Coordinates of C-alpha atoms in Angstrom, one line a residue:
Chain A
D1 CA -13.5 -9.4 1.4
A2 CA -15.1 -7.4 -1.4
R3 CA -12.9 -6.8 -4.5
V4 CA -13.1 -6.1 -8.2
T5 CA -12.4 -9.3 -10.2
Q6 CA -11.0 -9.2 -13.7
T7 CA -10.4 -12.0 -16.1
P8 CA -8.3 -13.1 -17.8
R9 CA -5.2 -11.9 -15.9
H10 CA -3.0 -12.5 -18.9
K11 CA -3.8 -12.9 -22.6
V12 CA -1.5 -13.4 -25.5
T13 CA -3.2 -13.3 -28.9
E14 CA -2.4 -12.7 -32.5
M15 CA -3.2 -9.5 -34.4
G16 CA -6.7 -9.6 -35.8
Q17 CA -8.2 -11.8 -33.1
E18 CA -11.0 -10.8 -30.9
V19 CA -10.3 -10.2 -27.3
T20 CA -12.9 -10.0 -24.5
M21 CA -12.0 -8.9 -21.0
R22 CA -14.4 -9.2 -18.1
C23 CA -14.9 -7.4 -14.8
Q24 CA -17.0 -8.2 -11.8
P25 CA -17.4 -4.9 -9.8
I26 CA -17.9 -4.8 -6.1
L27 CA -21.5 -5.5 -5.2
G28 CA -23.5 -2.3 -4.6
H29 CA -21.1 0.0 -6.5
N30 CA -22.9 2.1 -9.1
T31 CA -19.9 3.2 -11.3
V32 CA -17.5 1.1 -13.3
F33 CA -14.5 2.3 -15.2
W34 CA -12.2 0.8 -17.8
Y35 CA -8.6 2.1 -17.9
R36 CA -5.7 1.2 -20.1
Q37 CA -2.2 1.5 -18.7
T38 CA 1.1 1.6 -20.7
M39 CA 4.5 2.7 -19.8
M40 CA 4.3 5.7 -22.2
Q41 CA 0.8 6.9 -21.4
G42 CA 0.1 6.0 -17.8
L43 CA -3.6 5.4 -17.0
E44 CA -6.0 6.3 -19.7
L45 CA -9.7 6.3 -19.2
L46 CA -11.4 4.3 -21.9
A47 CA -15.0 4.2 -20.7
Y48 CA -17.2 4.5 -17.7
F49 CA -20.6 3.4 -16.7
R50 CA -22.9 4.8 -14.0
N51 CA -25.9 2.6 -13.0
R52 CA -25.0 0.5 -16.0
A53 CA -25.5 3.3 -18.5
P54 CA -22.4 4.4 -20.5
L55 CA -21.5 8.0 -19.6
D56 CA -18.3 8.5 -21.3
D57 CA -16.4 6.4 -23.9
S58 CA -14.6 9.2 -25.6
G59 CA -11.3 7.7 -24.8
M60 CA -12.0 4.5 -26.6
P61 CA -11.3 3.8 -30.3
K62 CA -14.8 3.1 -31.4
D63 CA -13.9 1.3 -34.6
R64 CA -12.5 -1.6 -32.7
F65 CA -13.4 -1.3 -29.0
S66 CA -16.7 -1.8 -27.3
A67 CA -17.7 -1.7 -23.7
E68 CA -20.9 -3.0 -22.2
M69 CA -22.6 -3.8 -18.9
P70 CA -25.1 -6.6 -19.5
D71 CA -26.0 -6.6 -15.8
A72 CA -24.8 -5.0 -12.6
T73 CA -22.4 -7.8 -11.9
L74 CA -20.6 -7.9 -15.2
A75 CA -18.7 -5.4 -17.4
T76 CA -17.0 -6.3 -20.6
L77 CA -14.4 -4.7 -22.8
K78 CA -14.1 -6.2 -26.3
I79 CA -11.4 -5.5 -28.9
Q80 CA -12.1 -6.7 -32.5
P81 CA -9.9 -6.9 -34.4
S82 CA -6.9 -6.5 -32.0
E83 CA -3.7 -4.8 -33.0
P84 CA -0.2 -4.9 -31.5
R85 CA -0.6 -1.3 -30.3
D86 CA -3.4 -2.5 -28.0
S87 CA -0.9 -4.3 -25.9
A88 CA -1.3 -2.9 -22.4
V89 CA -2.7 -3.6 -19.0
Y90 CA -6.4 -3.0 -18.8
F91 CA -7.8 -2.1 -15.4
C92 CA -11.4 -2.2 -14.3
A93 CA -12.4 -0.1 -11.3
S94 CA -15.6 0.3 -9.5
G95 CA -16.9 2.8 -7.0
L96 CA -19.9 4.4 -5.4
V97 CA -20.3 7.8 -6.8
A98 CA -23.0 10.4 -6.1
D99 CA -25.3 11.1 -9.0
G100 CA -25.7 14.6 -10.2
R101 CA -23.6 17.5 -9.0
R102 CA -23.3 16.6 -5.4
T103 CA -19.8 16.5 -4.2
N104 CA -18.6 13.0 -3.6
T105 CA -15.5 11.5 -2.1
G106 CA -16.0 8.0 -3.6
E107 CA -13.0 5.9 -3.7
L108 CA -12.2 3.8 -6.7
F109 CA -11.4 0.1 -6.2
F110 CA -9.2 -1.4 -8.9
G111 CA -9.0 -4.9 -10.1
E112 CA -5.6 -6.6 -10.6
G113 CA -5.7 -5.9 -14.3
S114 CA -5.7 -7.9 -17.5
R115 CA -2.3 -7.9 -19.3
L116 CA -2.9 -8.1 -23.0
T117 CA -0.2 -8.9 -25.5
V118 CA -1.0 -8.7 -29.2
L119 CA 1.6 -10.2 -31.5
Chain B
K1 CA -2.2 19.6 -21.5
N2 CA -2.9 17.2 -18.7
Q3 CA -4.9 18.8 -15.9
V4 CA -2.9 16.9 -13.3
E5 CA 0.9 17.1 -13.5
Q6 CA 3.1 15.0 -11.2
S7 CA 6.8 15.4 -10.4
P8 CA 9.3 13.9 -10.4
Q9 CA 8.6 11.3 -13.1
S10 CA 10.8 8.9 -11.2
L11 CA 12.8 8.9 -8.0
I12 CA 15.4 6.6 -6.4
I13 CA 16.1 6.9 -2.7
L14 CA 17.9 4.8 -0.1
E15 CA 16.0 2.8 2.5
G16 CA 15.2 4.9 5.6
K17 CA 15.3 8.2 3.8
N18 CA 12.4 10.6 3.4
C19 CA 11.0 11.8 0.1
T20 CA 8.3 14.2 -1.2
L21 CA 6.2 13.7 -4.4
Q22 CA 4.4 16.6 -6.0
C23 CA 1.1 17.0 -7.7
N24 CA -0.1 20.2 -9.4
Y25 CA -3.6 20.4 -10.9
T26 CA -5.8 22.8 -12.9
V27 CA -9.0 20.8 -12.4
S28 CA -11.9 23.1 -11.5
P29 CA -14.2 23.3 -9.7
F30 CA -12.2 21.2 -7.3
S31 CA -13.9 18.4 -5.3
N32 CA -11.2 16.2 -3.9
L33 CA -7.7 14.8 -4.5
R34 CA -6.6 11.2 -3.9
W35 CA -3.2 9.7 -3.8
Y36 CA -3.0 6.1 -5.0
K37 CA -0.2 3.6 -4.6
Q38 CA 0.3 1.1 -7.4
D39 CA 2.6 -1.8 -6.8
T40 CA 4.2 -3.4 -9.9
G41 CA 1.7 -5.8 -11.6
R42 CA -1.2 -4.7 -9.3
G43 CA -4.1 -2.3 -9.4
P44 CA -3.8 1.1 -7.7
V45 CA -4.9 1.4 -4.1
S46 CA -6.1 4.6 -2.4
L47 CA -3.7 6.0 0.3
T48 CA -5.4 9.2 1.3
I49 CA -8.1 11.6 0.2
M50 CA -8.0 15.4 0.6
T51 CA -11.0 17.6 0.4
F52 CA -11.1 21.4 -0.1
S53 CA -11.0 22.2 3.6
E54 CA -8.2 19.8 4.5
N55 CA -4.5 20.9 4.5
T56 CA -2.8 17.8 5.9
K57 CA -3.7 14.2 6.3
S58 CA -1.6 11.3 7.5
N59 CA -1.8 7.5 6.9
G60 CA 1.1 5.9 8.8
R61 CA 4.3 7.0 7.2
Y62 CA 2.5 8.8 4.4
T63 CA 1.5 12.4 4.8
A64 CA -0.4 14.3 2.2
T65 CA -0.8 18.1 2.0
L66 CA -3.1 20.2 0.0
D67 CA -2.9 23.9 -0.9
A68 CA -6.2 24.6 -2.7
D69 CA -5.1 28.2 -3.4
T70 CA -2.1 27.2 -5.4
K71 CA -3.6 23.9 -6.5
Q72 CA -0.8 21.9 -5.3
S73 CA -0.5 18.7 -3.3
S74 CA 2.4 16.7 -2.0
L75 CA 2.8 13.2 -0.6
H76 CA 5.6 12.9 1.9
I77 CA 7.0 9.5 2.8
T78 CA 8.9 9.2 6.0
A79 CA 11.5 6.6 6.8
S80 CA 11.1 4.8 3.5
Q81 CA 11.0 1.0 3.3
L82 CA 11.7 -1.3 0.4
S83 CA 7.9 -2.0 0.2
D84 CA 7.3 1.7 -0.7
S85 CA 8.8 1.0 -4.1
A86 CA 5.8 1.6 -6.4
S87 CA 4.1 4.2 -8.6
Y88 CA 2.2 6.9 -6.8
I89 CA -0.7 8.4 -8.7
C90 CA -2.5 11.7 -8.0
V91 CA -6.2 11.8 -9.0
V92 CA -8.2 14.9 -8.8
S93 CA -12.0 15.0 -9.0
D94 CA -14.1 18.0 -10.1
S95 CA -17.3 18.8 -8.3
Y96 CA -19.3 19.6 -11.4
N97 CA -19.4 16.2 -13.2
N98 CA -17.5 14.1 -10.6
D99 CA -15.0 13.4 -13.3
M100 CA -11.6 12.1 -12.2
R101 CA -8.4 13.2 -13.8
F102 CA -5.3 11.0 -13.4
G103 CA -1.7 12.2 -13.2
A104 CA 1.0 10.1 -15.0
G105 CA 2.4 9.0 -11.7
T106 CA 5.8 9.1 -10.0
R107 CA 7.8 5.9 -10.0
L108 CA 9.6 5.5 -6.6
T109 CA 12.3 3.0 -6.1
V110 CA 13.7 2.4 -2.6
K111 CA 17.1 0.7 -2.5
P112 CA 18.7 -1.1 0.4

């Protein structure tokens, strides 16, 4: 049963600490997304990768957030230093998306999320 | 302004009743529109996908419609069940960059 796996599921930390969230996309998927969800903002795109290359990270505060894909089986989202306003649920999603301008109907498969609380 | 607007923001209905959720979009050029269901504490799961040539598509008690001319979609839930309580998110993709735009979602609560 293929699924996106995220760790940790829950994280409570103090302001100023480093937080690293990990995602294992579904094998064979070429696109990985990081989203943040809060009650106020809904789902916000932070970054996405296609074939491990970062395509868009304009939604991510670059001074403290970084996203990487060291290999095809692992995506990471790091916050350093963390702040209370970073408290949210962070979702990773993967999909098989056509390259270029071909129309695609690729479905996104979401992980269960990492709930982050920064005190 | 968000390119995908959903209404209502929240909705409460009694078990067994029907309801309709709306999604209006300005994403262009249009590729496809998906409705996702997100249970509390879980990740979103795709319910249906609508492409340009499709007007209606059903998935059990869920029926999605698409009017590409007016750029509107609806998700109709028939004979609601308690397990339908969730957030329903509309996601529209453009055919230029394959970018996906998310609506803010409609929070549906079904009460016994």
